[in-house]
Amino acid sequence: MEHRFERLTPHIVIMHAEHETDRPILAAIAGQRRTLLLDAGNSPAHARLFREELQRQGLELPSLLALTHWHWDHSFGMAAWNLPAVAHTGTAEALKRLSALEWHEAELALLAAEGVLNEASAEHIRLEYGDAAQVKVVPPDVVFDQRTVLELGGVTCELTHVGGDHADDSCMLYVKEDRVLFVGDALGPSVYGGPRRYSSTGFLRLLETIYAYGADWIVESHGVPLSPDDFRRELDPWERLARLVDVFGKDRTRVVLELKDYLGLNELPRDLSQGVEYFMAGV
Ligand SMILES: [Zn+2]
């Protein structure tokens, strides 16, 4: 996979997302004094791939780790890196709970049944680890509430708590000098504990937050880095959908009709009609 890794900007190398086992984007952000790793990966194997590539390229290995949120695919690689980790209080609480568990198949099935995880995540964990007993969860070391700044030496990273539907503890990381905004999964729907949900006001608030940065690159953890123009183009139907739900609420027929009209389509593409259901669940 030659396109697995990419130098995004002068200070940032990323490993792209991989969907078979839900691996999110990982980033190494290099300052003169320190290299920061953003998100730990979903397993030691995922972590190893990125570390080996950084070594192959002769780059400084990370000496500090920051998390976008607690979800397994972003955090379960932490033990393998063994780095001081910075995370939101909500992230720390969730990981503390998971680190106290005895991990094995029955526990994993229980977590999925209880809605702490879901069946899809449990399946991805089985696929990634082979055996759930191999999972090792560790809590972060440095905890913050609203915002923290990591000075890497000529490179400034702002880690800001934004919350949202996907996870209460969602944070975004902005690399000032390179004008890159990592939004984690913040724009996603809720995924655990019931049907997937979007709240229209929450979604619009997050979009506004993202646009206010004026970043040159916007990076969603399970997507590809996008220019602001591409991001706006991609998110435009979703923004319109959220605005329609804000106005018409539970009136699904009207929302769908107006959205089709706006897009000039007879049928909504699959992802958008699924999106309508997430928003309806969140009204
Ligand atoms: Zn997530």
PDB file of C-alpha atoms and ligand atoms in Angstrom:
ATOM      1  CA  MET A   1       0.000   0.000   0.000  1.00  0.00           C
ATOM      2  CA  GLU A   2       2.113   2.834  -1.255  1.00  0.00           C
ATOM      3  CA  HIS A   3      -0.423   5.516  -0.409  1.00  0.00           C
ATOM      4  CA  ARG A   4      -0.783   4.448   3.176  1.00  0.00           C
ATOM      5  CA  PHE A   5       1.420   7.300   4.417  1.00  0.00           C
ATOM      6  CA  GLU A   6       1.495  10.922   3.384  1.00  0.00           C
ATOM      7  CA  ARG A   7       3.390  14.072   4.246  1.00  0.00           C
ATOM      8  CA  LEU A   8       0.471  16.459   4.521  1.00  0.00           C
ATOM      9  CA  THR A   9       2.335  19.680   5.398  1.00  0.00           C
ATOM     10  CA  PRO A  10       5.912  20.611   6.423  1.00  0.00           C
ATOM     11  CA  HIS A  11       5.397  19.395  10.019  1.00  0.00           C
ATOM     12  CA  ILE A  12       2.798  16.652   9.592  1.00  0.00           C
ATOM     13  CA  VAL A  13       2.988  13.055   8.381  1.00  0.00           C
ATOM     14  CA  ILE A  14      -0.172  10.973   8.447  1.00  0.00           C
ATOM     15  CA  MET A  15      -1.092   7.343   8.139  1.00  0.00           C
ATOM     16  CA  HIS A  16      -4.371   7.085   6.266  1.00  0.00           C
ATOM     17  CA  ALA A  17      -7.516   5.488   7.635  1.00  0.00           C
ATOM     18  CA  GLU A  18      -8.170   1.810   6.879  1.00  0.00           C
ATOM     19  CA  HIS A  19     -11.726   0.596   6.928  1.00  0.00           C
ATOM     20  CA  GLU A  20     -11.444  -3.213   7.315  1.00  0.00           C
ATOM     21  CA  THR A  21     -10.914  -2.900  11.079  1.00  0.00           C
ATOM     22  CA  ASP A  22     -11.935   0.748  11.441  1.00  0.00           C
ATOM     23  CA  ARG A  23      -8.436   2.211  11.773  1.00  0.00           C
ATOM     24  CA  PRO A  24      -8.571   6.019  11.959  1.00  0.00           C
ATOM     25  CA  ILE A  25      -5.988   8.453  10.605  1.00  0.00           C
ATOM     26  CA  LEU A  26      -2.890   8.798  12.787  1.00  0.00           C
ATOM     27  CA  ALA A  27      -0.689  11.888  12.615  1.00  0.00           C
ATOM     28  CA  ALA A  28       2.872  12.662  13.680  1.00  0.00           C
ATOM     29  CA  ILE A  29       3.285  16.404  14.183  1.00  0.00           C
ATOM     30  CA  ALA A  30       6.923  17.395  14.437  1.00  0.00           C
ATOM     31  CA  GLY A  31       8.244  20.485  16.183  1.00  0.00           C
ATOM     32  CA  GLN A  32      11.901  21.341  16.849  1.00  0.00           C
ATOM     33  CA  ARG A  33      11.749  19.897  20.351  1.00  0.00           C
ATOM     34  CA  ARG A  34       9.025  17.272  20.249  1.00  0.00           C
ATOM     35  CA  THR A  35       6.931  15.166  17.946  1.00  0.00           C
ATOM     36  CA  LEU A  36       3.297  14.758  18.914  1.00  0.00           C
ATOM     37  CA  LEU A  37       1.281  11.707  17.952  1.00  0.00           C
ATOM     38  CA  LEU A  38      -2.413  12.343  17.365  1.00  0.00           C
ATOM     39  CA  ASP A  39      -4.456   9.296  18.286  1.00  0.00           C
ATOM     40  CA  ALA A  40      -2.852   6.054  19.319  1.00  0.00           C
ATOM     41  CA  GLY A  41      -4.364   3.676  16.794  1.00  0.00           C
ATOM     42  CA  ASN A  42      -6.743   0.793  17.372  1.00  0.00           C
ATOM     43  CA  SER A  43      -4.140  -1.830  18.361  1.00  0.00           C
ATOM     44  CA  PRO A  44      -0.435  -2.510  18.869  1.00  0.00           C
ATOM     45  CA  ALA A  45      -0.308  -3.737  15.247  1.00  0.00           C
ATOM     46  CA  HIS A  46      -1.707  -0.435  13.986  1.00  0.00           C
ATOM     47  CA  ALA A  47       0.711   1.505  16.192  1.00  0.00           C
ATOM     48  CA  ARG A  48       3.658  -0.584  14.976  1.00  0.00           C
ATOM     49  CA  LEU A  49       2.927   0.104  11.301  1.00  0.00           C
ATOM     50  CA  PHE A  50       3.068   3.848  11.832  1.00  0.00           C
ATOM     51  CA  ARG A  51       6.131   3.710  14.085  1.00  0.00           C
ATOM     52  CA  GLU A  52       8.005   1.585  11.552  1.00  0.00           C
ATOM     53  CA  GLU A  53       7.164   3.988   8.740  1.00  0.00           C
ATOM     54  CA  LEU A  54       8.364   6.991  10.774  1.00  0.00           C
ATOM     55  CA  GLN A  55      11.606   5.103  11.447  1.00  0.00           C
ATOM     56  CA  ARG A  56      11.952   4.146   7.790  1.00  0.00           C
ATOM     57  CA  GLN A  57      11.638   7.799   6.846  1.00  0.00           C
ATOM     58  CA  GLY A  58      14.258   8.720   9.462  1.00  0.00           C
ATOM     59  CA  LEU A  59      11.784  10.890  11.363  1.00  0.00           C
ATOM     60  CA  GLU A  60      11.792  11.678  15.045  1.00  0.00           C
ATOM     61  CA  LEU A  61       9.533   9.252  16.903  1.00  0.00           C
ATOM     62  CA  PRO A  62       6.674  10.788  18.931  1.00  0.00           C
ATOM     63  CA  SER A  63       7.415  11.606  22.567  1.00  0.00           C
ATOM     64  CA  LEU A  64       3.914  12.809  23.407  1.00  0.00           C
ATOM     65  CA  LEU A  65       0.431  11.574  22.549  1.00  0.00           C
ATOM     66  CA  ALA A  66      -2.912  13.396  22.304  1.00  0.00           C
ATOM     67  CA  LEU A  67      -6.320  11.780  21.888  1.00  0.00           C
ATOM     68  CA  THR A  68      -9.339  13.132  20.010  1.00  0.00           C
ATOM     69  CA  HIS A  69     -11.776  10.979  22.073  1.00  0.00           C
ATOM     70  CA  TRP A  70     -11.933   7.701  23.997  1.00  0.00           C
ATOM     71  CA  HIS A  71     -13.336   5.363  21.301  1.00  0.00           C
ATOM     72  CA  TRP A  72     -11.425   2.085  21.011  1.00  0.00           C
ATOM     73  CA  ASP A  73     -10.176   2.654  17.476  1.00  0.00           C
ATOM     74  CA  HIS A  74      -8.408   5.861  18.576  1.00  0.00           C
ATOM     75  CA  SER A  75      -7.130   4.752  21.978  1.00  0.00           C
ATOM     76  CA  PHE A  76      -6.458   1.016  22.270  1.00  0.00           C
ATOM     77  CA  GLY A  77      -3.002   1.408  20.687  1.00  0.00           C
ATOM     78  CA  MET A  78      -1.859   3.545  23.657  1.00  0.00           C
ATOM     79  CA  ALA A  79      -0.185   0.747  25.619  1.00  0.00           C
ATOM     80  CA  ALA A  80       2.013  -0.068  22.628  1.00  0.00           C
ATOM     81  CA  TRP A  81       3.349   3.499  22.358  1.00  0.00           C
ATOM     82  CA  ASN A  82       3.863   3.906  26.106  1.00  0.00           C
ATOM     83  CA  LEU A  83       3.920   7.709  25.818  1.00  0.00           C
ATOM     84  CA  PRO A  84       2.689  10.466  28.136  1.00  0.00           C
ATOM     85  CA  ALA A  85      -0.842  10.988  26.867  1.00  0.00           C
ATOM     86  CA  VAL A  86      -2.954  14.153  26.943  1.00  0.00           C
ATOM     87  CA  ALA A  87      -6.734  13.847  26.856  1.00  0.00           C
ATOM     88  CA  HIS A  88     -10.005  15.412  27.912  1.00  0.00           C
ATOM     89  CA  THR A  89     -11.431  14.546  31.363  1.00  0.00           C
ATOM     90  CA  GLY A  90     -14.283  12.624  29.696  1.00  0.00           C
ATOM     91  CA  THR A  91     -11.767  10.594  27.686  1.00  0.00           C
ATOM     92  CA  ALA A  92      -9.824   9.862  30.868  1.00  0.00           C
ATOM     93  CA  GLU A  93     -12.927   8.700  32.746  1.00  0.00           C
ATOM     94  CA  ALA A  94     -14.032   6.363  29.957  1.00  0.00           C
ATOM     95  CA  LEU A  95     -10.567   4.858  29.522  1.00  0.00           C
ATOM     96  CA  LYS A  96     -10.103   4.448  33.274  1.00  0.00           C
ATOM     97  CA  ARG A  97     -13.293   2.363  33.361  1.00  0.00           C
ATOM     98  CA  LEU A  98     -12.217   0.225  30.402  1.00  0.00           C
ATOM     99  CA  SER A  99      -8.695  -0.242  31.771  1.00  0.00           C
ATOM    100  CA  ALA A 100     -10.117  -1.757  34.967  1.00  0.00           C
ATOM    101  CA  LEU A 101     -11.849  -4.546  33.024  1.00  0.00           C
ATOM    102  CA  GLU A 102     -10.615  -8.074  32.531  1.00  0.00           C
ATOM    103  CA  TRP A 103     -10.699  -8.237  28.727  1.00  0.00           C
ATOM    104  CA  HIS A 104     -11.960 -11.428  27.131  1.00  0.00           C
ATOM    105  CA  GLU A 105     -14.655 -12.466  24.659  1.00  0.00           C
ATOM    106  CA  ALA A 106     -17.523 -12.566  27.199  1.00  0.00           C
ATOM    107  CA  GLU A 107     -16.669  -9.066  28.453  1.00  0.00           C
ATOM    108  CA  LEU A 108     -16.524  -7.765  24.890  1.00  0.00           C
ATOM    109  CA  ALA A 109     -19.949  -9.266  24.108  1.00  0.00           C
ATOM    110  CA  LEU A 110     -21.327  -7.714  27.308  1.00  0.00           C
ATOM    111  CA  LEU A 111     -19.950  -4.254  26.455  1.00  0.00           C
ATOM    112  CA  ALA A 112     -21.597  -4.498  23.026  1.00  0.00           C
ATOM    113  CA  ALA A 113     -24.906  -5.634  24.546  1.00  0.00           C
ATOM    114  CA  GLU A 114     -24.811  -2.839  27.170  1.00  0.00           C
ATOM    115  CA  GLY A 115     -24.237  -0.179  24.511  1.00  0.00           C
ATOM    116  CA  VAL A 116     -20.809   0.824  25.857  1.00  0.00           C
ATOM    117  CA  LEU A 117     -19.651  -0.366  22.436  1.00  0.00           C
ATOM    118  CA  ASN A 118     -21.777  -1.723  19.603  1.00  0.00           C
ATOM    119  CA  GLU A 119     -21.794  -4.986  17.676  1.00  0.00           C
ATOM    120  CA  ALA A 120     -19.854  -3.481  14.756  1.00  0.00           C
ATOM    121  CA  SER A 121     -17.054  -2.291  17.074  1.00  0.00           C
ATOM    122  CA  ALA A 122     -16.957  -5.658  18.851  1.00  0.00           C
ATOM    123  CA  GLU A 123     -16.614  -7.370  15.472  1.00  0.00           C
ATOM    124  CA  HIS A 124     -13.831  -4.999  14.431  1.00  0.00           C
ATOM    125  CA  ILE A 125     -12.025  -5.664  17.731  1.00  0.00           C
ATOM    126  CA  ARG A 126     -12.238  -9.439  17.134  1.00  0.00           C
ATOM    127  CA  LEU A 127     -10.914  -8.940  13.625  1.00  0.00           C
ATOM    128  CA  GLU A 128      -8.090  -6.630  14.729  1.00  0.00           C
ATOM    129  CA  TYR A 129      -7.014  -8.640  17.797  1.00  0.00           C
ATOM    130  CA  GLY A 130      -8.038 -12.214  17.043  1.00  0.00           C
ATOM    131  CA  ASP A 131      -8.702 -12.644  20.758  1.00  0.00           C
ATOM    132  CA  ALA A 132     -10.222  -9.951  22.995  1.00  0.00           C
ATOM    133  CA  ALA A 133      -7.893 -11.085  25.795  1.00  0.00           C
ATOM    134  CA  GLN A 134      -5.096  -9.323  23.869  1.00  0.00           C
ATOM    135  CA  VAL A 135      -6.726  -5.911  24.446  1.00  0.00           C
ATOM    136  CA  LYS A 136      -4.910  -3.692  26.911  1.00  0.00           C
ATOM    137  CA  VAL A 137      -6.424  -0.316  27.786  1.00  0.00           C
ATOM    138  CA  VAL A 138      -4.492   2.398  29.615  1.00  0.00           C
ATOM    139  CA  PRO A 139      -5.761   5.780  30.847  1.00  0.00           C
ATOM    140  CA  PRO A 140      -4.123   9.085  29.800  1.00  0.00           C
ATOM    141  CA  ASP A 141      -1.607  10.939  31.998  1.00  0.00           C
ATOM    142  CA  VAL A 142      -2.441  14.607  31.518  1.00  0.00           C
ATOM    143  CA  VAL A 143      -6.063  15.647  31.662  1.00  0.00           C
ATOM    144  CA  PHE A 144      -7.706  18.927  30.646  1.00  0.00           C
ATOM    145  CA  ASP A 145     -11.228  20.331  30.583  1.00  0.00           C
ATOM    146  CA  GLN A 146     -11.778  22.848  27.797  1.00  0.00           C
ATOM    147  CA  ARG A 147      -8.597  23.557  25.955  1.00  0.00           C
ATOM    148  CA  THR A 148      -4.909  22.882  26.193  1.00  0.00           C
ATOM    149  CA  VAL A 149      -1.958  24.025  24.118  1.00  0.00           C
ATOM    150  CA  LEU A 150       0.981  21.784  23.251  1.00  0.00           C
ATOM    151  CA  GLU A 151       4.161  23.642  22.286  1.00  0.00           C
ATOM    152  CA  LEU A 152       6.368  21.363  20.192  1.00  0.00           C
ATOM    153  CA  GLY A 153       9.018  23.958  19.337  1.00  0.00           C
ATOM    154  CA  GLY A 154       7.972  26.278  16.505  1.00  0.00           C
ATOM    155  CA  VAL A 155       4.771  24.272  16.167  1.00  0.00           C
ATOM    156  CA  THR A 156       1.732  25.008  18.289  1.00  0.00           C
ATOM    157  CA  CYS A 157      -1.101  22.536  18.737  1.00  0.00           C
ATOM    158  CA  GLU A 158      -4.385  23.602  20.292  1.00  0.00           C
ATOM    159  CA  LEU A 159      -6.501  20.757  21.597  1.00  0.00           C
ATOM    160  CA  THR A 160     -10.062  21.935  22.206  1.00  0.00           C
ATOM    161  CA  HIS A 161     -13.042  20.104  23.631  1.00  0.00           C
ATOM    162  CA  VAL A 162     -16.066  20.380  21.308  1.00  0.00           C
ATOM    163  CA  GLY A 163     -18.337  17.472  22.324  1.00  0.00           C
ATOM    164  CA  GLY A 164     -21.217  16.690  19.962  1.00  0.00           C
ATOM    165  CA  ASP A 165     -23.373  13.700  19.058  1.00  0.00           C
ATOM    166  CA  HIS A 166     -20.564  11.263  18.314  1.00  0.00           C
ATOM    167  CA  ALA A 167     -18.909  11.367  21.747  1.00  0.00           C
ATOM    168  CA  ASP A 168     -19.275  13.786  24.678  1.00  0.00           C
ATOM    169  CA  ASP A 169     -15.505  14.006  24.965  1.00  0.00           C
ATOM    170  CA  SER A 170     -14.758  14.826  21.295  1.00  0.00           C
ATOM    171  CA  CYS A 171     -11.856  17.236  20.806  1.00  0.00           C
ATOM    172  CA  MET A 172     -10.351  18.937  17.779  1.00  0.00           C
ATOM    173  CA  LEU A 173      -6.637  19.570  17.325  1.00  0.00           C
ATOM    174  CA  TYR A 174      -5.479  22.612  15.389  1.00  0.00           C
ATOM    175  CA  VAL A 175      -1.884  22.862  14.201  1.00  0.00           C
ATOM    176  CA  LYS A 176      -1.475  26.608  13.924  1.00  0.00           C
ATOM    177  CA  GLU A 177       1.647  26.990  11.786  1.00  0.00           C
ATOM    178  CA  ASP A 178       0.454  24.432   9.220  1.00  0.00           C
ATOM    179  CA  ARG A 179      -3.203  25.497   9.442  1.00  0.00           C
ATOM    180  CA  VAL A 180      -4.379  21.916   9.741  1.00  0.00           C
ATOM    181  CA  LEU A 181      -7.516  21.057  11.714  1.00  0.00           C
ATOM    182  CA  PHE A 182      -7.993  17.490  12.915  1.00  0.00           C
ATOM    183  CA  VAL A 183     -11.664  17.138  13.762  1.00  0.00           C
ATOM    184  CA  GLY A 184     -11.495  13.523  14.957  1.00  0.00           C
ATOM    185  CA  ASP A 185     -14.923  11.887  14.647  1.00  0.00           C
ATOM    186  CA  ALA A 186     -16.706  14.946  16.063  1.00  0.00           C
ATOM    187  CA  LEU A 187     -18.940  15.325  12.987  1.00  0.00           C
ATOM    188  CA  GLY A 188     -20.161  11.743  13.175  1.00  0.00           C
ATOM    189  CA  PRO A 189     -23.495  10.613  14.609  1.00  0.00           C
ATOM    190  CA  SER A 190     -23.760   8.946  18.016  1.00  0.00           C
ATOM    191  CA  VAL A 191     -22.711   5.329  17.581  1.00  0.00           C
ATOM    192  CA  TYR A 192     -23.072   3.667  20.985  1.00  0.00           C
ATOM    193  CA  GLY A 193     -26.101   3.115  23.202  1.00  0.00           C
ATOM    194  CA  GLY A 194     -29.068   3.023  20.805  1.00  0.00           C
ATOM    195  CA  PRO A 195     -29.786   3.918  17.184  1.00  0.00           C
ATOM    196  CA  ARG A 196     -27.442   6.365  15.465  1.00  0.00           C
ATOM    197  CA  ARG A 197     -28.505   9.942  16.124  1.00  0.00           C
ATOM    198  CA  TYR A 198     -27.718  13.433  14.907  1.00  0.00           C
ATOM    199  CA  SER A 199     -28.997  16.604  16.513  1.00  0.00           C
ATOM    200  CA  SER A 200     -29.385  19.323  13.884  1.00  0.00           C
ATOM    201  CA  THR A 201     -28.362  22.180  16.160  1.00  0.00           C
ATOM    202  CA  GLY A 202     -25.360  20.261  17.484  1.00  0.00           C
ATOM    203  CA  PHE A 203     -24.237  19.392  13.966  1.00  0.00           C
ATOM    204  CA  LEU A 204     -24.586  22.990  12.739  1.00  0.00           C
ATOM    205  CA  ARG A 205     -22.714  24.286  15.790  1.00  0.00           C
ATOM    206  CA  LEU A 206     -19.791  21.961  15.034  1.00  0.00           C
ATOM    207  CA  LEU A 207     -19.707  22.994  11.371  1.00  0.00           C
ATOM    208  CA  GLU A 208     -19.571  26.625  12.437  1.00  0.00           C
ATOM    209  CA  THR A 209     -16.752  25.823  14.860  1.00  0.00           C
ATOM    210  CA  ILE A 210     -14.803  24.097  12.089  1.00  0.00           C
ATOM    211  CA  TYR A 211     -15.249  26.915   9.558  1.00  0.00           C
ATOM    212  CA  ALA A 212     -14.214  29.519  12.150  1.00  0.00           C
ATOM    213  CA  TYR A 213     -10.677  28.058  12.213  1.00  0.00           C
ATOM    214  CA  GLY A 214     -10.090  29.004   8.585  1.00  0.00           C
ATOM    215  CA  ALA A 215      -7.853  25.940   8.200  1.00  0.00           C
ATOM    216  CA  ASP A 216      -6.087  24.959   4.945  1.00  0.00           C
ATOM    217  CA  TRP A 217      -6.730  21.265   5.638  1.00  0.00           C
ATOM    218  CA  ILE A 218      -9.650  19.680   7.459  1.00  0.00           C
ATOM    219  CA  VAL A 219      -9.044  16.104   8.530  1.00  0.00           C
ATOM    220  CA  GLU A 220     -11.809  13.741   9.657  1.00  0.00           C
ATOM    221  CA  SER A 221     -10.401  10.627  11.296  1.00  0.00           C
ATOM    222  CA  HIS A 222     -12.096   8.128   8.989  1.00  0.00           C
ATOM    223  CA  GLY A 223     -11.924  10.202   5.805  1.00  0.00           C
ATOM    224  CA  VAL A 224      -9.168  11.822   3.776  1.00  0.00           C
ATOM    225  CA  PRO A 225      -7.712  15.299   4.378  1.00  0.00           C
ATOM    226  CA  LEU A 226      -9.791  17.878   2.513  1.00  0.00           C
ATOM    227  CA  SER A 227      -9.178  21.433   1.366  1.00  0.00           C
ATOM    228  CA  PRO A 228     -11.761  23.878   2.757  1.00  0.00           C
ATOM    229  CA  ASP A 229     -13.472  24.011  -0.661  1.00  0.00           C
ATOM    230  CA  ASP A 230     -13.746  20.230  -0.943  1.00  0.00           C
ATOM    231  CA  PHE A 231     -14.903  20.016   2.653  1.00  0.00           C
ATOM    232  CA  ARG A 232     -17.642  22.589   2.065  1.00  0.00           C
ATOM    233  CA  ARG A 233     -18.725  20.818  -1.108  1.00  0.00           C
ATOM    234  CA  GLU A 234     -18.856  17.454   0.666  1.00  0.00           C
ATOM    235  CA  LEU A 235     -20.662  18.794   3.725  1.00  0.00           C
ATOM    236  CA  ASP A 236     -23.065  21.082   1.875  1.00  0.00           C
ATOM    237  CA  PRO A 237     -25.921  18.533   1.500  1.00  0.00           C
ATOM    238  CA  TRP A 238     -25.506  17.608   5.177  1.00  0.00           C
ATOM    239  CA  GLU A 239     -25.590  21.212   6.275  1.00  0.00           C
ATOM    240  CA  ARG A 240     -28.769  21.716   4.217  1.00  0.00           C
ATOM    241  CA  LEU A 241     -30.270  18.554   5.729  1.00  0.00           C
ATOM    242  CA  ALA A 242     -29.525  19.806   9.259  1.00  0.00           C
ATOM    243  CA  ARG A 243     -31.084  23.191   8.463  1.00  0.00           C
ATOM    244  CA  LEU A 244     -34.204  21.506   7.062  1.00  0.00           C
ATOM    245  CA  VAL A 245     -34.536  19.386  10.195  1.00  0.00           C
ATOM    246  CA  ASP A 246     -34.124  22.543  12.269  1.00  0.00           C
ATOM    247  CA  VAL A 247     -37.137  24.008  10.439  1.00  0.00           C
ATOM    248  CA  PHE A 248     -39.392  21.000   9.746  1.00  0.00           C
ATOM    249  CA  GLY A 249     -38.493  18.791  12.714  1.00  0.00           C
ATOM    250  CA  LYS A 250     -39.978  15.308  12.521  1.00  0.00           C
ATOM    251  CA  ASP A 251     -41.724  15.974   9.175  1.00  0.00           C
ATOM    252  CA  ARG A 252     -39.576  13.464   7.288  1.00  0.00           C
ATOM    253  CA  THR A 253     -41.563  13.711   4.041  1.00  0.00           C
ATOM    254  CA  ARG A 254     -41.062  17.456   3.860  1.00  0.00           C
ATOM    255  CA  VAL A 255     -37.384  17.246   4.800  1.00  0.00           C
ATOM    256  CA  VAL A 256     -36.721  14.642   2.084  1.00  0.00           C
ATOM    257  CA  LEU A 257     -38.729  16.570  -0.489  1.00  0.00           C
ATOM    258  CA  GLU A 258     -36.904  19.840   0.197  1.00  0.00           C
ATOM    259  CA  LEU A 259     -33.498  18.146   0.207  1.00  0.00           C
ATOM    260  CA  LYS A 260     -34.151  16.390  -3.131  1.00  0.00           C
ATOM    261  CA  ASP A 261     -35.304  19.696  -4.538  1.00  0.00           C
ATOM    262  CA  TYR A 262     -32.180  21.467  -3.271  1.00  0.00           C
ATOM    263  CA  LEU A 263     -29.910  18.796  -4.770  1.00  0.00           C
ATOM    264  CA  GLY A 264     -31.934  18.480  -7.974  1.00  0.00           C
ATOM    265  CA  LEU A 265     -32.244  14.721  -7.472  1.00  0.00           C
ATOM    266  CA  ASN A 266     -35.162  12.307  -7.772  1.00  0.00           C
ATOM    267  CA  GLU A 267     -33.683   9.971  -5.177  1.00  0.00           C
ATOM    268  CA  LEU A 268     -31.356  10.705  -2.271  1.00  0.00           C
ATOM    269  CA  PRO A 269     -28.043   8.830  -2.335  1.00  0.00           C
ATOM    270  CA  ARG A 270     -27.829   6.071   0.241  1.00  0.00           C
ATOM    271  CA  ASP A 271     -25.629   7.918   2.759  1.00  0.00           C
ATOM    272  CA  LEU A 272     -27.956  10.915   2.804  1.00  0.00           C
ATOM    273  CA  SER A 273     -31.163   8.915   3.197  1.00  0.00           C
ATOM    274  CA  GLN A 274     -29.434   7.116   6.078  1.00  0.00           C
ATOM    275  CA  GLY A 275     -28.514  10.585   7.376  1.00  0.00           C
ATOM    276  CA  VAL A 276     -32.173  11.579   7.320  1.00  0.00           C
ATOM    277  CA  GLU A 277     -32.902   8.664   9.675  1.00  0.00           C
ATOM    278  CA  TYR A 278     -30.072   9.693  12.041  1.00  0.00           C
ATOM    279  CA  PHE A 279     -31.430  13.246  12.166  1.00  0.00           C
ATOM    280  CA  MET A 280     -35.018  12.010  12.669  1.00  0.00           C
ATOM    281  CA  ALA A 281     -33.793   9.921  15.613  1.00  0.00           C
ATOM    282  CA  GLY A 282     -32.188  13.051  17.048  1.00  0.00           C
ATOM    283  CA  VAL A 283     -35.194  15.396  16.812  1.00  0.00           C
TER     284      VAL A 283
HETATM  285 ZN    ZN B   1     -15.311   7.647  17.390  1.00  0.00          ZN
END
